[in-house]
Amino acid sequence: MVNTRITYMGLELKSPVIAGSCGLNREIETVKKLEEAGAGAVILPSLFEEQIENEIRELDEQSAMNSYPEAHEMMEYFQRRHVLDNYLQLIKDMKAAVSIPVIASINCYRYGSWTDYAREIAAAGADALEVNIFYLPSDPKVLDEAIRKEYLMIASQIARETTIPVSIKVSTYFENVARSLRDLSFTGIKGLVLFNRFYSPDIDIEKLEMVSGDIFSHHSEFHNSLRWTGIMYGKTDCDLCTSTGVHDGIGVVKMLLAGAQAVQMVSSLYTEGIGAVQAANEFLQLWMSSHNYQTIDEFRGKLSQENIKDPAFYERAQFLKYFSKYKH
Ligand SMILES: Cc1cc2nc3c(=O)[nH]c(=O)nc-3n(C[C@H](O)[C@H](O)[C@H](O)COP(=O)(O)O)c2cc1C
């Protein structure tokens, strides 16, 4: 019998397959099923900074009191408190219902009052906190250095002031991805989640209007996470966890071989159901026994950039070779 136990951010997980942050994980019955299916941990849906701010703005506009600054402050306080209290209750309910680690999630886009929230989240019993820094650098006037600084400030402040392990979920929108990921890993965080998947805009060419792109990832999207997991393995001061495009056990094995400590799945939970986690775990166990691996440590990172003969496989050099084969 193979052993799929791992540690992620210091937490003991029965399996490296984690149910990533999404609305499904708000339901206790669903999370119980995920636990039965062998999920190593569950990440709750995020507490969204922007959503809280929008709700406060809407209330403010509706309110006849908005001419009084004190009224605005009071309303802001109560709205924040209301949203946070609901979230803290969700953490408590989930902790009481399952025994796998419950990871809370905050989705923010700037340095702010997150440390207070993080402290309360820890006190409510969350085993860890994933901070999704959802920042799209769309303003050409903003310098990359300023963006990097903001990320580093958020990460170090939350990691310093929170008693539970903190991971940061990032995008690839950095001028120097490797350097930024490495610097982030030295802020005291325990995990880096590669990567965020942004909402994608699309255009309806008949109605001439903006529409939402695919909500669920396509399998082929895993390559980017694979690339950076493979490149960053051994170069960070924290665990690497992958997110985006992992839909099955094959994807899980690939990410572990590239160097991931744990692997998140979301889209497949919606499209295939909770059974996707069980199938991924079963595949992982079968694959391990057919390759004579007893533990995940025996093969994690075996195909990372630092452990393969031709490191260019993860980089541009291979791209040139690949395309030079295709001639008109
Ligand atoms: C319906 C839905 C809701 C999501 N909600 C959140 C969320 O609350 N917080 C978050 O950080 N990511 C959220 N995500 C993003 C996922 O956690 C994940 O990063 C993304 O879907 C890529 O992984 P996948 O390819 O396995 O789907 C959501 C994704 C989906 C499809």
CSV table of C-alpha atoms and ligand atoms in Angstrom, one decimal:
chain,number,residue,atom,x,y,z
A,1,MET,CA,0.0,0.0,0.0
A,2,VAL,CA,1.5,3.4,-1.0
A,3,ASN,CA,1.6,6.3,1.3
A,4,THR,CA,0.2,9.6,-0.1
A,5,ARG,CA,0.6,11.6,3.1
A,6,ILE,CA,2.4,14.9,2.7
A,7,THR,CA,3.0,18.1,4.7
A,8,TYR,CA,1.8,21.4,3.2
A,9,MET,CA,2.7,24.6,5.1
A,10,GLY,CA,3.5,22.4,8.1
A,11,LEU,CA,0.0,20.8,8.0
A,12,GLU,CA,-0.4,17.0,7.8
A,13,LEU,CA,-2.4,16.1,4.7
A,14,LYS,CA,-3.6,12.6,3.8
A,15,SER,CA,-3.2,13.4,0.1
A,16,PRO,CA,-1.6,16.2,-1.9
A,17,VAL,CA,-5.0,16.8,-3.7
A,18,ILE,CA,-6.6,19.9,-2.3
A,19,ALA,CA,-10.1,21.2,-3.1
A,20,GLY,CA,-9.2,24.7,-4.2
A,21,SER,CA,-11.1,27.9,-3.2
A,22,CYS,CA,-14.6,28.1,-4.7
A,23,GLY,CA,-18.2,28.5,-3.9
A,24,LEU,CA,-18.8,24.7,-3.6
A,25,ASN,CA,-16.7,24.7,-0.5
A,26,ARG,CA,-19.2,26.9,1.3
A,27,GLU,CA,-21.5,23.9,1.7
A,28,ILE,CA,-20.8,21.6,4.7
A,29,GLU,CA,-22.3,18.5,3.0
A,30,THR,CA,-20.1,19.1,-0.1
A,31,VAL,CA,-17.0,19.4,2.0
A,32,LYS,CA,-17.9,16.2,3.9
A,33,LYS,CA,-18.1,14.4,0.6
A,34,LEU,CA,-14.7,15.9,-0.4
A,35,GLU,CA,-13.2,14.5,2.8
A,36,GLU,CA,-14.7,11.1,2.0
A,37,ALA,CA,-13.3,11.3,-1.5
A,38,GLY,CA,-9.8,11.8,0.0
A,39,ALA,CA,-9.2,15.5,-0.4
A,40,GLY,CA,-6.1,16.4,1.6
A,41,ALA,CA,-7.5,19.8,2.6
A,42,VAL,CA,-10.2,22.2,1.6
A,43,ILE,CA,-9.9,25.9,0.9
A,44,LEU,CA,-13.0,28.0,1.6
A,45,PRO,CA,-14.4,30.5,-0.9
A,46,SER,CA,-12.7,33.9,-0.4
A,47,LEU,CA,-13.6,36.8,1.6
A,48,PHE,CA,-13.5,39.5,-1.2
A,49,GLU,CA,-12.1,42.9,-0.4
A,50,GLU,CA,-13.7,44.5,-3.4
A,51,GLN,CA,-17.1,42.9,-2.7
A,52,ILE,CA,-17.1,44.3,0.8
A,53,GLU,CA,-16.1,47.8,-0.5
A,54,ASN,CA,-18.8,47.6,-3.2
A,55,GLU,CA,-21.5,46.7,-0.7
A,56,ILE,CA,-20.4,49.6,1.5
A,57,ARG,CA,-20.5,52.0,-1.5
A,58,GLU,CA,-24.0,50.8,-2.4
A,59,LEU,CA,-25.3,51.1,1.1
A,60,ASP,CA,-23.7,54.5,1.3
A,61,GLU,CA,-25.5,55.7,-1.9
A,62,GLN,CA,-28.8,54.4,-0.7
A,63,SER,CA,-28.5,55.8,2.7
A,64,ALA,CA,-30.1,59.1,3.7
A,65,MET,CA,-27.4,59.4,6.4
A,66,ASN,CA,-24.5,59.7,4.0
A,67,SER,CA,-24.1,63.4,4.5
A,68,TYR,CA,-22.8,62.6,8.0
A,69,PRO,CA,-19.2,61.3,8.0
A,70,GLU,CA,-19.8,59.5,11.3
A,71,ALA,CA,-22.8,57.7,9.7
A,72,HIS,CA,-20.6,56.5,6.9
A,73,GLU,CA,-18.0,55.2,9.2
A,74,MET,CA,-20.5,53.4,11.4
A,75,MET,CA,-22.1,51.8,8.3
A,76,GLU,CA,-18.7,50.8,7.0
A,77,TYR,CA,-17.8,49.2,10.3
A,78,PHE,CA,-21.1,47.3,10.6
A,79,GLN,CA,-21.0,46.1,7.0
A,80,ARG,CA,-17.4,44.8,7.4
A,81,ARG,CA,-18.3,43.2,10.7
A,82,HIS,CA,-21.4,41.5,9.2
A,83,VAL,CA,-19.5,40.0,6.3
A,84,LEU,CA,-16.6,39.0,8.5
A,85,ASP,CA,-18.8,37.4,11.2
A,86,ASN,CA,-20.6,35.3,8.6
A,87,TYR,CA,-17.2,34.1,7.3
A,88,LEU,CA,-15.9,33.3,10.8
A,89,GLN,CA,-19.0,31.3,11.4
A,90,LEU,CA,-18.4,29.4,8.2
A,91,ILE,CA,-14.9,28.5,9.4
A,92,LYS,CA,-16.2,27.3,12.8
A,93,ASP,CA,-19.0,25.2,11.2
A,94,MET,CA,-16.6,23.7,8.7
A,95,LYS,CA,-14.0,22.9,11.4
A,96,ALA,CA,-16.8,21.2,13.5
A,97,ALA,CA,-17.9,19.1,10.5
A,98,VAL,CA,-14.7,17.7,9.0
A,99,SER,CA,-11.3,16.6,10.2
A,100,ILE,CA,-9.2,17.6,7.2
A,101,PRO,CA,-7.4,20.9,7.4
A,102,VAL,CA,-9.7,23.9,6.6
A,103,ILE,CA,-7.8,26.7,4.9
A,104,ALA,CA,-9.5,30.1,4.8
A,105,SER,CA,-9.1,32.5,1.9
A,106,ILE,CA,-8.9,36.3,1.5
A,107,ASN,CA,-9.0,37.9,-1.9
A,108,CYS,CA,-7.4,41.3,-1.8
A,109,TYR,CA,-5.8,43.7,-4.3
A,110,ARG,CA,-3.9,46.1,-2.1
A,111,TYR,CA,-2.2,46.6,1.2
A,112,GLY,CA,-4.8,47.3,3.8
A,113,SER,CA,-6.6,46.2,6.9
A,114,TRP,CA,-6.2,42.5,6.2
A,115,THR,CA,-4.1,41.7,9.2
A,116,ASP,CA,-7.0,42.3,11.6
A,117,TYR,CA,-9.2,39.9,9.5
A,118,ALA,CA,-6.4,37.4,9.4
A,119,ARG,CA,-6.1,37.4,13.2
A,120,GLU,CA,-9.8,36.8,13.6
A,121,ILE,CA,-9.7,34.0,11.0
A,122,ALA,CA,-6.9,32.3,12.9
A,123,ALA,CA,-8.9,32.7,16.2
A,124,ALA,CA,-12.0,31.1,14.5
A,125,GLY,CA,-10.0,27.9,14.1
A,126,ALA,CA,-8.8,28.0,10.4
A,127,ASP,CA,-5.7,25.8,10.0
A,128,ALA,CA,-4.1,28.2,7.5
A,129,LEU,CA,-4.9,31.2,5.4
A,130,GLU,CA,-4.5,31.6,1.6
A,131,VAL,CA,-4.3,35.2,0.5
A,132,ASN,CA,-5.2,35.6,-3.1
A,133,ILE,CA,-3.6,38.9,-4.3
A,134,PHE,CA,-5.8,39.6,-7.3
A,135,TYR,CA,-4.1,42.5,-8.9
A,136,LEU,CA,-4.2,43.1,-12.6
A,137,PRO,CA,-1.5,45.6,-13.5
A,138,SER,CA,-3.6,47.5,-16.2
A,139,ASP,CA,-2.4,51.0,-15.5
A,140,PRO,CA,0.7,51.8,-17.7
A,141,LYS,CA,1.7,54.5,-15.3
A,142,VAL,CA,2.3,52.1,-12.5
A,143,LEU,CA,5.8,50.8,-12.3
A,144,ASP,CA,6.5,47.1,-11.8
A,145,GLU,CA,8.6,47.9,-8.8
A,146,ALA,CA,5.6,49.5,-7.1
A,147,ILE,CA,3.5,46.4,-7.7
A,148,ARG,CA,6.2,44.1,-6.4
A,149,LYS,CA,6.5,46.2,-3.3
A,150,GLU,CA,2.8,46.0,-2.7
A,151,TYR,CA,2.9,42.2,-2.9
A,152,LEU,CA,5.8,42.0,-0.6
A,153,MET,CA,4.2,44.3,2.0
A,154,ILE,CA,1.0,42.4,2.0
A,155,ALA,CA,2.8,39.0,2.3
A,156,SER,CA,5.2,40.1,5.1
A,157,GLN,CA,2.6,42.0,7.1
A,158,ILE,CA,0.1,39.1,7.1
A,159,ALA,CA,2.7,36.5,7.7
A,160,ARG,CA,4.3,38.4,10.6
A,161,GLU,CA,1.0,39.2,12.4
A,162,THR,CA,-0.8,35.9,11.9
A,163,THR,CA,-0.3,32.8,14.0
A,164,ILE,CA,-1.4,30.3,11.4
A,165,PRO,CA,0.5,29.4,8.2
A,166,VAL,CA,-0.1,31.8,5.3
A,167,SER,CA,0.1,31.2,1.6
A,168,ILE,CA,0.0,33.7,-1.2
A,169,LYS,CA,-1.9,32.9,-4.4
A,170,VAL,CA,-0.3,34.9,-7.2
A,171,SER,CA,-0.6,35.6,-10.9
A,172,THR,CA,2.3,35.6,-13.5
A,173,TYR,CA,1.9,39.4,-14.1
A,174,PHE,CA,5.4,40.3,-12.9
A,175,GLU,CA,8.3,41.7,-15.0
A,176,ASN,CA,10.6,39.0,-13.5
A,177,VAL,CA,8.4,36.2,-12.4
A,178,ALA,CA,11.2,34.0,-10.8
A,179,ARG,CA,12.6,36.9,-8.8
A,180,SER,CA,9.3,38.1,-7.6
A,181,LEU,CA,8.2,34.6,-6.5
A,182,ARG,CA,11.5,34.0,-4.8
A,183,ASP,CA,11.3,37.3,-2.9
A,184,LEU,CA,7.8,36.6,-1.9
A,185,SER,CA,8.8,33.2,-0.5
A,186,PHE,CA,11.2,34.9,1.9
A,187,THR,CA,8.6,37.1,3.5
A,188,GLY,CA,7.7,34.5,6.1
A,189,ILE,CA,4.8,32.9,4.2
A,190,LYS,CA,4.7,29.1,4.2
A,191,GLY,CA,3.3,28.6,0.7
A,192,LEU,CA,3.1,30.0,-2.8
A,193,VAL,CA,0.1,29.0,-5.0
A,194,LEU,CA,0.8,29.1,-8.7
A,195,PHE,CA,-1.4,30.5,-10.1
A,196,ASN,CA,-4.5,32.6,-9.8
A,197,ARG,CA,-6.9,32.3,-12.7
A,198,PHE,CA,-8.3,35.7,-13.6
A,199,TYR,CA,-11.8,36.2,-14.9
A,200,SER,CA,-11.5,36.4,-18.7
A,201,PRO,CA,-13.3,39.0,-20.8
A,202,ASP,CA,-14.8,38.0,-24.1
A,203,ILE,CA,-16.8,39.7,-26.8
A,204,ASP,CA,-20.1,38.7,-28.3
A,205,ILE,CA,-19.6,39.8,-32.0
A,206,GLU,CA,-23.4,39.6,-32.8
A,207,LYS,CA,-24.7,41.5,-29.8
A,208,LEU,CA,-21.5,43.7,-29.8
A,209,GLU,CA,-21.2,43.4,-26.1
A,210,MET,CA,-18.7,42.3,-23.5
A,211,VAL,CA,-19.4,38.9,-22.0
A,212,SER,CA,-17.6,36.6,-19.6
A,213,GLY,CA,-15.1,34.1,-20.9
A,214,ASP,CA,-15.0,30.5,-19.7
A,215,ILE,CA,-15.5,30.3,-16.0
A,216,PHE,CA,-13.9,26.9,-15.9
A,217,SER,CA,-10.3,26.2,-16.9
A,218,HIS,CA,-9.3,24.2,-19.9
A,219,HIS,CA,-7.0,21.2,-19.3
A,220,SER,CA,-4.3,22.8,-21.5
A,221,GLU,CA,-4.0,25.7,-19.0
A,222,PHE,CA,-1.9,23.6,-16.7
A,223,HIS,CA,1.3,24.1,-18.7
A,224,ASN,CA,2.0,27.5,-17.2
A,225,SER,CA,1.7,26.3,-13.6
A,226,LEU,CA,3.8,23.3,-14.5
A,227,ARG,CA,6.5,25.5,-16.0
A,228,TRP,CA,6.8,27.8,-13.0
A,229,THR,CA,6.6,25.0,-10.5
A,230,GLY,CA,9.4,23.2,-12.3
A,231,ILE,CA,11.5,26.3,-12.5
A,232,MET,CA,10.9,27.4,-8.9
A,233,TYR,CA,11.4,24.1,-7.3
A,234,GLY,CA,14.3,24.3,-4.9
A,235,LYS,CA,14.6,28.1,-5.3
A,236,THR,CA,12.0,29.2,-2.8
A,237,ASP,CA,11.8,29.4,1.0
A,238,CYS,CA,8.3,27.9,1.1
A,239,ASP,CA,6.1,25.2,-0.3
A,240,LEU,CA,4.8,25.4,-3.8
A,241,CYS,CA,1.2,24.5,-4.5
A,242,THR,CA,-0.2,24.5,-8.0
A,243,SER,CA,-3.6,25.7,-9.2
A,244,THR,CA,-5.1,26.0,-12.7
A,245,GLY,CA,-5.7,23.3,-15.3
A,246,VAL,CA,-5.3,20.2,-13.1
A,247,HIS,CA,-8.4,18.2,-13.9
A,248,ASP,CA,-7.3,14.6,-13.0
A,249,GLY,CA,-4.7,12.3,-11.5
A,250,ILE,CA,-2.4,12.6,-14.5
A,251,GLY,CA,-2.2,16.3,-13.9
A,252,VAL,CA,-1.6,15.7,-10.2
A,253,VAL,CA,1.3,13.4,-10.9
A,254,LYS,CA,2.8,15.8,-13.4
A,255,MET,CA,2.7,18.7,-10.9
A,256,LEU,CA,4.3,16.5,-8.2
A,257,LEU,CA,7.1,15.5,-10.6
A,258,ALA,CA,7.7,19.2,-11.4
A,259,GLY,CA,8.0,19.9,-7.7
A,260,ALA,CA,4.6,20.8,-6.2
A,261,GLN,CA,4.1,20.0,-2.6
A,262,ALA,CA,0.3,20.0,-3.1
A,263,VAL,CA,-2.1,20.4,-6.0
A,264,GLN,CA,-5.4,22.2,-6.1
A,265,MET,CA,-8.4,21.2,-8.2
A,266,VAL,CA,-11.5,23.4,-8.8
A,267,SER,CA,-13.0,23.4,-12.3
A,268,SER,CA,-13.2,19.6,-12.4
A,269,LEU,CA,-15.2,19.6,-9.2
A,270,TYR,CA,-17.8,21.5,-11.0
A,271,THR,CA,-17.7,19.7,-14.3
A,272,GLU,CA,-17.0,16.1,-13.1
A,273,GLY,CA,-18.3,16.3,-9.5
A,274,ILE,CA,-16.6,15.5,-6.2
A,275,GLY,CA,-15.7,12.1,-7.7
A,276,ALA,CA,-12.9,13.9,-9.6
A,277,VAL,CA,-11.0,14.0,-6.3
A,278,GLN,CA,-11.4,10.3,-5.6
A,279,ALA,CA,-10.4,9.4,-9.2
A,280,ALA,CA,-7.3,11.6,-8.9
A,281,ASN,CA,-6.3,10.0,-5.6
A,282,GLU,CA,-6.9,6.5,-7.0
A,283,PHE,CA,-4.8,7.3,-10.1
A,284,LEU,CA,-2.0,8.7,-7.9
A,285,GLN,CA,-1.9,5.5,-5.8
A,286,LEU,CA,-2.0,3.2,-8.9
A,287,TRP,CA,0.7,5.3,-10.6
A,288,MET,CA,2.9,5.2,-7.5
A,289,SER,CA,2.7,1.5,-7.0
A,290,SER,CA,3.3,0.8,-10.7
A,291,HIS,CA,6.5,2.9,-10.5
A,292,ASN,CA,7.5,1.4,-7.1
A,293,TYR,CA,7.2,4.6,-5.1
A,294,GLN,CA,6.1,4.2,-1.5
A,295,THR,CA,6.0,7.9,-0.7
A,296,ILE,CA,5.6,11.2,-2.6
A,297,ASP,CA,8.9,12.5,-1.4
A,298,GLU,CA,10.6,9.8,-3.4
A,299,PHE,CA,9.6,11.4,-6.7
A,300,ARG,CA,8.6,15.0,-5.9
A,301,GLY,CA,10.6,17.4,-8.1
A,302,LYS,CA,12.3,14.5,-10.0
A,303,LEU,CA,11.5,16.4,-13.2
A,304,SER,CA,12.0,19.9,-11.9
A,305,GLN,CA,14.3,22.2,-13.8
A,306,GLU,CA,17.2,21.5,-11.4
A,307,ASN,CA,16.8,17.7,-11.7
A,308,ILE,CA,16.6,17.2,-15.4
A,309,LYS,CA,19.5,16.8,-17.8
A,310,ASP,CA,18.2,19.5,-20.1
A,311,PRO,CA,16.9,22.5,-18.1
A,312,ALA,CA,16.1,24.3,-21.3
A,313,PHE,CA,13.0,22.1,-21.5
A,314,TYR,CA,11.3,24.7,-19.2
A,315,GLU,CA,12.5,27.7,-21.1
A,316,ARG,CA,12.6,29.5,-24.4
A,317,ALA,CA,15.6,27.6,-25.8
A,318,GLN,CA,13.4,24.6,-26.3
A,319,PHE,CA,10.7,26.7,-27.9
A,320,LEU,CA,13.2,27.7,-30.7
A,321,LYS,CA,14.1,24.1,-31.3
A,322,TYR,CA,10.5,23.0,-31.4
A,323,PHE,CA,9.4,25.6,-33.9
A,324,SER,CA,12.4,25.3,-36.1
A,325,LYS,CA,11.2,21.8,-37.0
A,326,TYR,CA,8.0,23.3,-38.6
A,327,LYS,CA,8.9,24.8,-42.0
A,328,HIS,CA,6.6,26.0,-44.8
B,1,LIG,C1,-16.9,29.1,-9.7
B,1,LIG,C2,-15.5,29.4,-9.2
B,1,LIG,C3,-15.4,30.1,-8.0
B,1,LIG,C4,-14.1,30.5,-7.5
B,1,LIG,N1,-14.0,31.2,-6.4
B,1,LIG,C5,-12.7,31.5,-5.9
B,1,LIG,C6,-12.6,32.2,-4.7
B,1,LIG,O1,-13.5,32.5,-4.0
B,1,LIG,N2,-11.3,32.5,-4.3
B,1,LIG,C7,-10.2,32.2,-5.0
B,1,LIG,O2,-9.1,32.5,-4.6
B,1,LIG,N3,-10.3,31.5,-6.2
B,1,LIG,C8,-11.5,31.2,-6.6
B,1,LIG,N4,-11.7,30.5,-7.8
B,1,LIG,C9,-10.5,30.1,-8.6
B,1,LIG,C10,-10.0,28.7,-8.2
B,1,LIG,O3,-9.6,28.6,-6.8
B,1,LIG,C11,-8.8,28.3,-9.1
B,1,LIG,O4,-7.7,29.1,-8.8
B,1,LIG,C12,-9.1,28.4,-10.6
B,1,LIG,O5,-10.4,27.9,-10.9
B,1,LIG,C13,-8.1,27.6,-11.4
B,1,LIG,O6,-8.1,26.2,-11.0
B,1,LIG,P1,-8.8,25.1,-11.8
B,1,LIG,O7,-8.2,25.1,-13.2
B,1,LIG,O8,-8.6,23.8,-11.1
B,1,LIG,O9,-10.3,25.5,-11.9
B,1,LIG,C14,-12.9,30.1,-8.3
B,1,LIG,C15,-13.1,29.4,-9.4
B,1,LIG,C16,-14.3,29.0,-9.9
B,1,LIG,C17,-14.5,28.2,-11.2
